[in-house]
Short mmCIF file of C-alpha atoms and ligand atoms in Angstrom, two decimals:
data_model
loop_
_atom_site.label_atom_id
_atom_site.label_comp_id
_atom_site.label_asym_id
_atom_site.label_seq_id
_atom_site.Cartn_x
_atom_site.Cartn_y
_atom_site.Cartn_z
CA UNK A 1 112.16 171.93 106.37
CA UNK A 2 111.65 168.43 105.52
CA UNK A 3 107.93 167.59 105.01
CA UNK A 4 106.26 164.34 105.89
CA UNK A 5 104.49 162.33 102.67
CA UNK A 6 102.63 159.49 103.71
CA UNK A 7 101.24 157.08 101.40
CA UNK A 8 98.57 154.55 102.18
CA UNK A 9 96.10 153.06 99.65
CA UNK A 10 92.88 155.03 101.24
CA UNK A 11 92.87 158.58 102.47
CA UNK A 12 90.11 160.04 104.04
CA UNK A 13 88.57 162.72 101.93
CA UNK A 14 85.92 165.30 103.05
CA UNK A 15 85.70 164.22 106.45
CA UNK A 16 87.15 164.64 109.97
CA UNK A 17 90.31 162.82 110.50
CA UNK A 18 90.29 159.37 111.57
CA UNK A 19 86.38 159.10 110.77
CA UNK A 20 86.63 156.28 108.43
CA UNK A 21 86.56 152.95 109.60
CA UNK A 22 89.96 151.12 109.24
CA UNK A 23 92.95 150.77 111.59
CA UNK A 24 95.24 152.70 109.74
CA UNK A 25 92.95 156.03 109.45
CA UNK A 26 92.80 155.83 113.25
CA UNK A 27 96.26 155.06 114.13
CA UNK A 28 97.40 158.27 111.84
CA UNK A 29 95.03 160.69 112.90
CA UNK A 30 97.38 161.95 115.90
CA UNK A 31 100.41 162.42 113.58
CA UNK A 32 98.95 164.46 110.66
CA UNK A 33 99.70 168.54 110.74
CA UNK A 34 98.57 170.97 108.04
CA UNK A 35 102.19 170.59 106.50
CA UNK A 36 102.19 166.82 105.90
CA UNK A 37 101.04 165.50 102.65
CA UNK A 38 98.89 162.41 102.60
CA UNK A 39 98.73 160.78 99.29
CA UNK A 40 96.77 157.87 98.37
CA UNK A 41 93.76 156.56 95.83
CA UNK A 42 90.57 158.51 95.98
CA UNK A 43 88.24 155.63 96.13
CA UNK A 44 87.16 156.76 92.74
CA UNK A 45 87.26 154.24 90.03
CA UNK A 46 87.17 156.12 86.80
CA UNK A 47 87.76 155.59 82.87
CA UNK A 48 91.63 156.27 83.33
CA UNK A 49 93.95 155.94 86.52
CA UNK A 50 95.90 158.95 87.10
CA UNK A 51 93.66 162.09 87.61
CA UNK A 52 94.99 163.75 90.91
CA UNK A 53 92.85 165.83 93.29
CA UNK A 54 93.80 167.89 96.15
CA UNK A 55 91.46 167.88 99.29
CA UNK A 56 91.47 169.86 102.53
CA UNK A 57 90.99 168.25 105.78
CA UNK A 58 91.56 169.30 109.19
CA UNK A 59 94.42 167.05 109.30
CA UNK A 60 97.02 167.18 106.40
CA UNK A 61 96.98 168.04 102.44
CA UNK A 62 95.41 164.94 100.90
CA UNK A 63 96.24 164.46 97.26
CA UNK A 64 94.32 161.44 95.78
CA UNK A 65 94.51 159.50 92.87
CA UNK A 66 91.80 158.06 90.65
CA UNK A 67 92.17 154.49 89.34
CA UNK A 68 90.76 152.88 86.31
CA UNK A 69 88.39 149.90 86.87
CA UNK A 70 90.93 147.46 85.54
CA UNK A 71 93.81 148.90 87.87
CA UNK A 72 91.07 148.82 90.82
CA UNK A 73 90.52 145.08 89.90
CA UNK A 74 93.89 143.84 89.53
CA UNK A 75 95.80 146.00 91.86
CA UNK A 76 93.22 146.18 94.86
CA UNK A 77 90.81 143.67 94.69
CA UNK A 78 93.55 141.18 93.00
CA UNK A 79 96.83 141.08 94.01
CA UNK A 80 96.62 143.16 97.53
CA UNK A 81 93.33 141.41 98.38
CA UNK A 82 93.04 138.15 97.03
CA UNK A 83 96.99 137.25 97.25
CA UNK A 84 98.71 139.16 99.81
CA UNK A 85 96.04 139.36 102.48
CA UNK A 86 95.11 135.89 102.74
CA UNK A 87 98.76 135.02 102.47
CA UNK A 88 99.93 137.22 105.33
CA UNK A 89 96.72 136.06 107.38
CA UNK A 90 97.93 132.42 107.35
CA UNK A 91 95.29 131.53 105.09
CA UNK A 92 97.02 130.13 101.79
CA UNK A 93 93.94 128.09 100.93
CA UNK A 94 92.13 131.32 100.37
CA UNK A 95 94.89 132.78 98.23
CA UNK A 96 94.51 133.25 94.34
CA UNK A 97 97.48 134.44 92.20
CA UNK A 98 97.24 135.66 88.60
CA UNK A 99 100.44 137.13 87.08
CA UNK A 100 98.23 139.78 85.40
CA UNK A 101 96.93 140.98 88.65
CA UNK A 102 100.53 140.97 89.85
CA UNK A 103 101.23 143.23 86.78
CA UNK A 104 98.49 145.48 87.72
CA UNK A 105 99.61 145.76 91.24
CA UNK A 106 103.40 146.87 89.87
CA UNK A 107 101.78 149.28 87.45
CA UNK A 108 99.60 150.98 90.04
CA UNK A 109 103.02 151.15 92.20
CA UNK A 110 104.90 152.80 89.15
CA UNK A 111 101.83 155.33 88.69
CA UNK A 112 102.15 156.18 92.31
CA UNK A 113 105.69 156.54 92.10
CA UNK A 114 105.28 159.03 88.81
CA UNK A 115 102.92 161.01 90.53
CA UNK A 116 104.64 161.12 93.63
CA UNK A 117 107.89 162.60 92.05
CA UNK A 118 105.88 165.35 90.60
CA UNK A 119 105.41 166.61 94.44
CA UNK A 120 108.59 165.29 96.04
CA UNK A 121 111.36 167.57 97.33
CA UNK A 122 114.64 165.96 97.86
CA UNK A 123 114.47 166.17 101.63
CA UNK A 124 110.91 164.98 102.15
CA UNK A 125 110.78 162.00 104.29
CA UNK A 126 108.27 159.49 102.51
CA UNK A 127 106.43 157.09 104.81
CA UNK A 128 104.69 154.40 102.99
CA UNK A 129 101.86 151.98 104.78
CA UNK A 130 101.04 148.50 104.20
CA UNK A 131 100.94 145.84 101.73
CA UNK A 132 99.36 147.60 98.88
CA UNK A 133 102.65 149.47 98.27
CA UNK A 134 105.62 147.04 99.11
CA UNK A 135 107.38 147.97 95.46
CA UNK A 136 106.89 151.91 95.89
CA UNK A 137 110.37 152.46 97.34
CA UNK A 138 112.24 150.72 94.56
CA UNK A 139 110.04 152.35 92.06
CA UNK A 140 111.19 155.67 93.43
CA UNK A 141 114.64 154.71 93.38
CA UNK A 142 114.27 153.91 89.84
CA UNK A 143 113.12 157.47 89.32
CA UNK A 144 116.33 158.98 91.59
CA UNK A 145 114.58 160.00 94.39
CA UNK A 146 117.11 159.74 97.14
CA UNK A 147 115.57 160.80 100.36
CA UNK A 148 114.57 158.89 103.19
CA UNK A 149 111.64 156.11 102.76
CA UNK A 150 110.11 154.37 105.65
CA UNK A 151 107.38 151.58 105.47
CA UNK A 152 105.35 150.17 108.05
CA UNK A 153 103.52 146.71 107.63
CA UNK A 154 100.18 146.74 109.30
CA UNK A 155 99.28 143.27 109.08
CA UNK A 156 101.37 140.15 109.83
CA UNK A 157 104.26 138.77 108.13
CA UNK A 158 104.03 135.13 107.08
CA UNK A 159 106.57 132.72 108.23
CA UNK A 160 109.09 131.38 105.51
CA UNK A 161 107.37 128.37 104.74
CA UNK A 162 104.00 130.13 103.83
CA UNK A 163 105.86 133.18 102.38
CA UNK A 164 107.56 130.56 99.89
CA UNK A 165 104.04 130.02 98.61
CA UNK A 166 104.10 133.69 97.17
CA UNK A 167 105.04 133.35 93.30
CA UNK A 168 106.94 137.11 93.23
CA UNK A 169 107.95 136.53 96.74
CA UNK A 170 111.49 136.97 96.27
CA UNK A 171 111.08 140.12 94.01
CA UNK A 172 108.86 141.60 96.93
CA UNK A 173 111.26 140.80 99.66
CA UNK A 174 114.08 142.41 97.84
CA UNK A 175 111.77 145.50 97.02
CA UNK A 176 111.27 145.77 100.81
CA UNK A 177 114.77 145.86 101.33
CA UNK A 178 114.81 149.45 99.39
CA UNK A 179 113.24 151.05 102.06
CA UNK A 180 115.52 152.62 104.86
CA UNK A 181 113.30 151.02 107.63
CA UNK A 182 110.83 148.64 107.33
CA UNK A 183 108.61 148.36 110.58
CA UNK A 184 106.35 145.38 111.87
CA UNK A 185 103.73 144.96 114.37
CA UNK A 186 105.48 142.15 116.63
CA UNK A 187 108.47 140.41 117.15
CA UNK A 188 107.40 137.32 115.77
CA UNK A 189 106.49 139.29 112.33
CA UNK A 190 109.86 140.85 112.26
CA UNK A 191 111.55 137.28 113.09
CA UNK A 192 109.59 135.96 110.03
CA UNK A 193 110.64 138.73 107.80
CA UNK A 194 114.12 138.53 108.69
CA UNK A 195 113.99 134.69 108.20
CA UNK A 196 112.71 135.05 104.91
CA UNK A 197 115.41 137.71 103.69
CA UNK A 198 118.11 135.30 105.29
CA UNK A 199 116.58 132.21 103.79
CA UNK A 200 115.34 133.56 100.57
CA UNK A 201 117.36 136.32 99.56
CA UNK A 202 120.52 135.09 101.35
CA UNK A 203 121.06 138.78 102.49
CA UNK A 204 123.20 139.17 105.79
CA UNK A 205 121.66 140.90 108.62
CA UNK A 206 123.80 142.24 111.43
CA UNK A 207 122.98 142.13 115.39
CA UNK A 208 121.19 145.38 115.30
CA UNK A 209 118.73 144.37 112.35
CA UNK A 210 120.51 146.06 109.48
CA UNK A 211 119.76 144.28 106.30
CA UNK A 212 122.70 144.31 103.86
CA UNK A 213 121.13 144.03 100.37
CA UNK A 214 122.94 145.16 97.33
CA UNK A 215 121.96 148.66 97.22
CA UNK A 216 121.57 149.99 100.37
CA UNK A 217 121.20 148.99 104.20
CA UNK A 218 117.96 148.63 105.50
CA UNK A 219 116.82 148.67 109.21
CA UNK A 220 114.01 146.28 110.48
CA UNK A 221 112.19 146.52 113.72
CA UNK A 222 109.20 145.82 115.44
CA UNK A 223 107.09 148.75 116.54
CA UNK A 224 103.69 147.81 117.72
CA UNK A 225 101.11 150.67 116.57
CA UNK A 226 99.19 152.09 119.51
CA UNK A 227 96.03 154.51 119.81
CA UNK A 228 95.52 157.98 121.31
CA UNK A 229 94.41 156.14 124.64
CA UNK A 230 93.69 159.24 126.77
CA UNK A 231 91.87 160.86 124.02
CA UNK A 232 89.76 157.89 123.43
CA UNK A 233 89.26 157.11 127.27
CA UNK A 234 87.82 161.10 127.50
CA UNK A 235 85.71 160.37 124.25
CA UNK A 236 84.28 157.01 126.28
CA UNK A 237 83.63 159.05 129.48
CA UNK A 238 81.53 161.64 127.54
CA UNK A 239 79.83 159.17 125.01
CA UNK A 240 78.73 157.10 127.76
CA UNK A 241 76.09 159.73 128.69
CA UNK A 242 75.11 160.39 124.97
CA UNK A 243 71.70 159.30 123.50
CA UNK A 244 72.89 156.12 121.84
CA UNK A 245 74.74 154.93 124.80
CA UNK A 246 71.74 155.64 126.87
CA UNK A 247 69.38 153.82 124.66
CA UNK A 248 71.73 150.77 124.62
CA UNK A 249 71.92 150.83 128.23
CA UNK A 250 68.02 151.18 128.51
CA UNK A 251 67.59 148.32 125.83
CA UNK A 252 69.99 145.88 128.05
CA UNK A 253 68.22 146.48 131.34
CA UNK A 254 70.26 144.56 133.83
CA UNK A 255 71.73 142.34 131.01
CA UNK A 256 75.64 142.17 130.81
CA UNK A 257 76.82 143.47 127.31
CA UNK A 258 78.99 141.60 125.29
CA UNK A 259 80.68 143.38 122.65
CA UNK A 260 82.29 142.83 119.10
CA UNK A 261 83.30 145.58 116.79
CA UNK A 262 85.42 144.34 113.80
CA UNK A 263 85.37 145.25 109.94
CA UNK A 264 83.68 142.51 108.38
CA UNK A 265 86.64 140.30 107.13
CA UNK A 266 87.12 136.50 107.39
CA UNK A 267 90.46 137.08 109.45
CA UNK A 268 88.38 138.36 112.42
CA UNK A 269 87.05 135.12 113.35
CA UNK A 270 83.30 135.98 113.54
CA UNK A 271 81.59 132.61 112.59
CA UNK A 272 83.93 130.89 115.52
CA UNK A 273 82.92 134.06 117.77
CA UNK A 274 79.30 133.35 117.09
CA UNK A 275 79.55 129.76 117.78
CA UNK A 276 81.36 130.17 120.86
CA UNK A 277 78.55 132.49 122.01
CA UNK A 278 75.98 129.83 121.31
CA UNK A 279 78.26 127.39 123.15
CA UNK A 280 78.28 129.78 126.18
CA UNK A 281 74.55 129.77 126.42
CA UNK A 282 74.53 125.79 126.34
CA UNK A 283 77.24 125.14 128.44
CA UNK A 284 76.55 127.75 131.02
CA UNK A 285 72.71 128.21 131.24
CA UNK A 286 72.81 130.61 133.68
CA UNK A 287 73.83 133.32 131.32
CA UNK A 288 70.56 132.92 129.39
CA UNK A 289 68.51 135.89 129.55
CA UNK A 290 71.28 137.51 131.46
CA UNK A 291 73.54 138.54 128.33
CA UNK A 292 73.37 140.04 124.83
CA UNK A 293 76.29 140.06 122.49
CA UNK A 294 76.29 143.08 120.29
CA UNK A 295 78.35 142.58 117.03
CA UNK A 296 79.26 145.70 115.13
CA UNK A 297 80.72 144.70 111.71
CA UNK A 298 80.88 147.31 109.07
CA UNK A 299 81.00 145.89 105.59
CA UNK A 300 84.33 145.98 103.88
CA UNK A 301 85.70 144.91 100.39
CA UNK A 302 82.57 143.53 99.07
CA UNK A 303 83.96 143.39 95.89
CA UNK A 304 85.79 140.40 96.76
CA UNK A 305 83.99 137.25 96.72
CA UNK A 306 85.30 135.97 100.02
CA UNK A 307 84.15 138.66 101.68
CA UNK A 308 80.50 138.25 100.23
CA UNK A 309 80.98 134.49 101.25
CA UNK A 310 81.75 135.31 104.88
CA UNK A 311 78.79 137.87 105.00
CA UNK A 312 76.36 135.07 103.98
CA UNK A 313 77.76 132.73 106.38
CA UNK A 314 77.24 134.98 109.16
CA UNK A 315 73.70 136.09 108.25
CA UNK A 316 73.14 132.56 108.45
CA UNK A 317 74.80 131.69 111.67
CA UNK A 318 73.03 134.86 113.38
CA UNK A 319 69.76 133.44 112.38
CA UNK A 320 70.37 129.88 113.66
CA UNK A 321 71.88 131.08 117.20
CA UNK A 322 68.87 133.76 117.66
CA UNK A 323 66.43 130.83 116.14
CA UNK A 324 67.82 128.51 118.68
CA UNK A 325 68.33 130.53 121.84
CA UNK A 326 66.16 133.78 121.77
CA UNK A 327 62.85 134.25 123.70
CA UNK A 328 60.00 136.57 123.05
CA UNK A 329 61.56 139.35 125.55
CA UNK A 330 65.36 138.39 124.46
CA UNK A 331 67.48 138.88 121.51
CA UNK A 332 70.83 136.89 122.28
CA UNK A 333 72.57 138.19 119.26
CA UNK A 334 72.35 141.70 117.88
CA UNK A 335 74.26 142.33 114.61
CA UNK A 336 75.12 145.24 112.77
CA UNK A 337 76.85 145.74 109.24
CA UNK A 338 76.78 149.41 109.02
CA UNK A 339 79.38 151.60 110.35
CA UNK A 340 78.92 153.75 113.45
CA UNK A 341 80.41 157.04 114.46
CA UNK A 342 83.51 156.42 116.34
CA UNK A 343 82.17 158.49 119.36
CA UNK A 344 79.23 156.23 119.61
CA UNK A 345 81.36 153.00 119.46
CA UNK A 346 83.41 154.60 122.46
CA UNK A 347 80.56 154.86 124.53
CA UNK A 348 79.29 151.36 123.82
CA UNK A 349 82.83 149.89 124.78
CA UNK A 350 82.58 151.79 128.01
CA UNK A 351 79.21 150.02 129.05
CA UNK A 352 79.99 146.76 127.82
CA UNK A 353 81.20 144.02 130.69
CA UNK A 354 83.27 142.27 128.08
CA UNK A 355 84.86 142.81 124.80
CA UNK A 356 85.17 140.09 122.59
CA UNK A 357 88.17 140.40 120.07
CA UNK A 358 88.81 136.95 118.55
CA UNK A 359 90.76 137.36 115.21
CA UNK A 360 92.17 134.15 113.72
CA UNK A 361 95.13 136.29 112.92
CA UNK A 362 95.72 139.98 113.13
CA UNK A 363 98.47 142.59 112.58
CA UNK A 364 97.76 144.32 115.80
CA UNK A 365 93.67 145.00 116.45
CA UNK A 366 93.01 148.25 117.68
CA UNK A 367 89.88 147.61 118.82
CA UNK A 368 91.16 145.72 121.65
CA UNK A 369 93.23 148.76 122.89
CA UNK A 370 90.15 150.89 122.35
CA UNK A 371 88.25 148.55 124.63
CA UNK A 372 90.72 148.91 127.27
CA UNK A 373 90.96 152.45 126.97
CA UNK A 374 87.31 153.24 127.13
CA UNK A 375 86.72 151.38 130.38
CA UNK A 376 85.48 152.93 133.60
CA UNK A 377 88.35 152.50 135.92
CA UNK A 378 85.86 151.86 138.77
CA UNK A 379 84.14 149.28 137.34
CA UNK A 380 86.15 148.19 134.09
CA UNK A 381 85.14 145.25 131.85
CA UNK A 382 87.16 142.22 130.70
CA UNK A 383 88.87 141.81 127.60
CA UNK A 384 88.82 138.28 125.73
CA UNK A 385 91.36 138.32 123.29
CA UNK A 386 92.64 136.09 120.68
CA UNK A 387 96.37 134.98 121.26
CA UNK A 388 97.01 135.48 117.68
CA UNK A 389 96.05 139.07 117.56
CA UNK A 390 99.55 141.29 117.82
CA UNK A 391 97.70 142.97 120.66
CA UNK A 392 98.05 139.83 122.58
CA UNK A 393 102.02 140.36 122.85
CA UNK A 394 101.18 143.57 125.05
CA UNK A 395 97.80 142.84 126.70
CA UNK A 396 98.74 140.02 128.65
CA UNK A 397 96.15 140.92 131.34
CA UNK A 398 93.27 139.99 128.86
CA UNK A 399 91.83 136.41 128.85
CA UNK A 400 93.76 135.02 125.97
CA UNK A 401 91.97 132.42 124.23
CA UNK A 402 92.34 130.09 120.77
CA UNK A 403 89.99 131.63 118.57
CA UNK A 404 89.72 128.29 116.61
CA UNK A 405 88.18 126.66 119.61
CA UNK A 406 84.69 127.99 120.26
CA UNK A 407 84.72 125.78 123.51
CA UNK A 408 87.58 127.87 125.13
CA UNK A 409 86.29 131.21 123.72
CA UNK A 410 82.90 130.16 125.73
CA UNK A 411 84.63 129.36 128.90
CA UNK A 412 86.63 132.33 128.93
CA UNK A 413 83.35 134.49 128.66
CA UNK A 414 81.98 132.54 131.39
CA UNK A 415 85.24 133.51 133.37
CA UNK A 416 84.87 136.96 132.34
CA UNK A 417 81.12 137.43 132.91
CA UNK A 418 81.51 136.22 136.83
CA UNK A 419 85.08 137.82 137.30
CA UNK A 420 85.49 139.84 140.76
CA UNK A 421 85.83 143.33 140.64
CA UNK A 422 88.93 143.55 142.21
CA UNK A 423 90.54 141.33 139.55
CA UNK A 424 88.87 142.87 136.94
CA UNK A 425 90.32 146.35 138.43
CA UNK A 426 93.83 144.79 138.71
CA UNK A 427 93.90 143.20 134.85
CA UNK A 428 92.55 146.23 133.64
CA UNK A 429 94.97 148.75 135.40
CA UNK A 430 97.78 146.85 134.11
CA UNK A 431 96.77 146.84 130.37
CA UNK A 432 95.72 150.46 130.71
CA UNK A 433 99.21 151.36 132.01
CA UNK A 434 100.82 149.59 128.86
CA UNK A 435 98.59 151.26 126.23
CA UNK A 436 98.99 154.59 127.93
CA UNK A 437 102.69 154.28 127.33
CA UNK A 438 102.59 153.16 123.67
CA UNK A 439 100.44 155.74 121.89
CA UNK A 440 99.73 156.50 118.20
CA UNK A 441 102.00 159.36 118.11
CA UNK A 442 104.99 157.46 120.11
CA UNK A 443 104.33 154.91 117.68
CA UNK A 444 104.79 157.13 114.75
CA UNK A 445 107.54 159.10 116.08
CA UNK A 446 109.56 155.74 116.61
CA UNK A 447 108.85 154.74 113.01
CA UNK A 448 109.96 158.00 111.37
CA UNK A 449 113.01 158.42 113.87
CA UNK A 450 114.31 154.79 112.74
CA UNK A 451 113.68 155.91 109.05
CA UNK A 452 115.51 158.98 109.28
CA UNK A 453 117.81 158.27 112.11
CA UNK A 454 119.87 155.60 110.04
CA UNK A 455 121.85 158.45 108.71
CA UNK A 456 123.86 158.10 112.04
CA UNK A 457 124.14 154.12 111.22
CA UNK A 458 127.66 152.97 111.91
CA UNK A 459 128.64 150.77 108.91
CA UNK A 460 131.83 148.75 109.61
CA UNK A 461 134.70 149.40 107.10
CA UNK A 462 134.48 146.21 105.38
CA UNK A 463 130.87 146.91 104.46
CA UNK A 464 130.44 148.09 100.75
CA UNK A 465 128.47 151.31 101.85
CA UNK A 466 130.01 154.37 102.64
CA UNK A 467 128.11 157.90 103.32
CA UNK A 468 127.85 160.36 100.53
CA UNK A 469 128.92 164.03 100.99
CA UNK A 470 125.30 164.95 100.55
CA UNK A 471 124.66 162.53 103.56
CA UNK A 472 122.79 160.06 101.44
CA UNK A 473 123.60 156.49 101.82
CA UNK A 474 124.07 154.97 98.76
CA UNK A 475 125.95 152.02 97.05
CA UNK A 476 129.32 152.52 95.97
CA UNK A 477 129.48 151.40 92.45
CA UNK A 478 126.21 149.74 91.29
CA UNK A 479 123.33 151.44 89.57
CA UNK A 480 120.01 149.72 90.29
CA UNK A 481 116.86 149.04 88.53
CA UNK A 482 113.99 147.23 89.93
CA UNK A 483 112.63 145.02 87.48
CA UNK A 484 108.96 145.63 86.38
CA UNK A 485 108.42 142.04 85.81
CA UNK A 486 111.05 140.13 88.05
CA UNK A 487 112.01 136.61 87.46
CA UNK A 488 110.03 134.42 89.62
C1 GDG B 1 94.70 146.90 110.16
C2 GDG B 1 95.34 145.60 110.39
C3 GDG B 1 95.97 146.86 112.66
C4 GDG B 1 85.45 149.57 113.07
N1 GDG B 1 84.11 149.64 113.00
C5 GDG B 1 83.89 150.71 113.04
C6 GDG B 1 85.22 151.85 113.36
N2 GDG B 1 86.02 150.63 113.40
C7 GDG B 1 87.52 151.26 113.87
C8 GDG B 1 87.77 150.66 115.02
C9 GDG B 1 89.36 150.47 114.81
C10 GDG B 1 89.55 150.31 113.62
O1 GDG B 1 88.27 150.55 112.68
C11 GDG B 1 89.88 148.75 113.26
O2 GDG B 1 91.08 148.49 113.30
P1 GDG B 1 91.50 146.95 113.51
O3 GDG B 1 93.02 147.26 114.00
O4 GDG B 1 90.87 146.17 114.47
O5 GDG B 1 91.56 146.33 112.47
P2 GDG B 1 91.89 146.56 110.70
O6 GDG B 1 90.98 147.54 110.00
O7 GDG B 1 91.90 145.22 109.99
O8 GDG B 1 93.41 147.31 110.44
C12 GDG B 1 95.21 145.76 111.85
C13 GDG B 1 95.50 148.15 111.84
O9 GDG B 1 95.36 148.12 110.62
C14 GDG B 1 96.48 149.11 112.46
O10 GDG B 1 97.81 149.13 112.21
O11 GDG B 1 95.89 146.62 114.01
O12 GDG B 1 95.93 144.18 112.62
O13 GDG B 1 94.53 144.64 109.86
O14 GDG B 1 90.05 151.84 115.23
O15 GDG B 1 87.50 151.46 116.18
N3 GDG B 1 85.22 152.79 113.48
C15 GDG B 1 83.94 153.54 113.16
N4 GDG B 1 82.68 152.93 112.65
C16 GDG B 1 82.69 151.70 113.01
O16 GDG B 1 81.66 151.20 112.75
N5 GDG B 1 83.99 155.15 112.87
#
C-alpha cells in the first residue's frame, strides 16, 4: 500500500503530536497515522550534516536529520528566513540575499533528497511542506523518483513585481513546476503564483490551472488550511475550568480580556498592535481600568537578527505603554515571551472578550480560527482580524482592519468591546460554521487527492504529455536535470 511521506523543516521529536508551537505542527497533527513517515530536520546542529535518527511518536514514524552549523546558517537562517520569508511576506526591505546561502539551501535540499531516496518506495506519496523545500521535487526527480509529489506553501506567495526581486526566482519557480500539485492558502496567492509562471517562465496554464512546463504537468490550486475545530472547541470548554484559566479570570476581575497569541515574528504586526492598544486607551478613556491586553508571543528564530530587533522593540513598547497608562492596581498590557501548553491557550481564548489578530501579512493564521473555535456559543467573543491574513478570506464576520493603521485597530477594539450579545452571536455562528466545514483533515485530504488524483487528468492530444503504461506521467522525450546552480 502507498505510504504517505511528509517532509517539513521541523519535526516534533519526543512530544505529543501538535505540541510544538507553529502552524505546521498544528495543522498536520490530525492526519498522521502510525504508517506515516514524517521526515525533517532534527533541530540539532552538529559537526556534520546527514546523521539520521528515528523516533517514536504517538502520531507517525519520525525520521530526523542533523544539520551542520554551516548548513543551518546558510539554509535555514540565510536563504529560508532572511531571503524567502521576508520576500513572501511583502517585506523586500528586510530581504538579504547571498549566493552562498542559496548554494547552502540547494545543498540541504539535495541532502534531503539523498536521504529520502534511501527510504522511499516507488508508490509512496511524498508531501512536501513550505518554503524550505521548494527544490526538493526536482532533486528527487533527478534521482529518478517517479512517484507522486505534492507541495504546500504555508506562507503567502508574493505578486510578480515583488517576486521579480528574488535573484534565483526563475529557478525556484520552475522547480515548483516539478511537483504534481502545488497548493496555496488563498486564491490571491494562487493568482500571484500563476501570474509569475506565465510572466517569468512563459509556461502555459489551462483553465483548470494545470501548468504545462517542459517536464510534466503541475496542478495548482488554493486549499486554505483548517484546524480541528470541534476538537479545539472541546478542549477550550474543558480548559476553561482548569487552574490556569481560573487564575487568569480571577486576576481580571470584571475587566474584559483582549488576547493576542503569535510567534514573535515581525510579520505578525505586534508593534502596530501595541500602539493601537495605546490609542484605544487614549481615544476611548472609558476602557481604562476596564480591559487588559494579554499578549503571548513565544520567541522564535532568535538566531536571525531581525527577530532579535523586533523583540527589543517590543520590550520597549510594552514599557512605554504600561508606563503611560498603568495604575497601582492595573496593568494594561501583559506580555509573555514563553510558550504555553496548547490546552492552556485554548482556555484563555475561551475567556477572552476580544481576539486580536493583526499580522501585516500572513499565509493563513491559525490563531484566528482557534479563537473562533474556542468561544462559548452563548457568550462569544469578537475577532478583530487583519485583512492581510489569509484567514480574512474565510472569516468575513470578523471586524476586518488594516493592521498598518493603529487608529483603525483602536476603533475596531472599541466596537468589539461594546458589541451587543446578539451581534456577537450572529457573527460567531457564521464564522464557526465556516471553520467547522474546512477542517485540518479535510484540507490534508484535498491536498493529497490533488497530488495523486492527477493520474486522472485528461491531457489533450496536442499536449506533449502522455500516460506511461506504469501510470506515471512523464515527458515524452526529454531527460531532465535541475541545475544545482541555475542560471540567474
Ligand atoms: C505558518 C504560517 C499559517 C502559538 N503560540 C503558542 C502556540 N502557538 C500555536 C498557535 C497556532 C500556531 O502555533 C501558529 O500558527 P499561525 O498560523 O498563527 O502562524 P505560523 O506559526 O506563522 O504558521 C501561517 C500556518 O503556517 C499554517 O499553515 O497559518 O500563515 O505563517 O496553532 O496556537 N502553541 C503552543 N504554545 C504557544 O505558546 N502550544
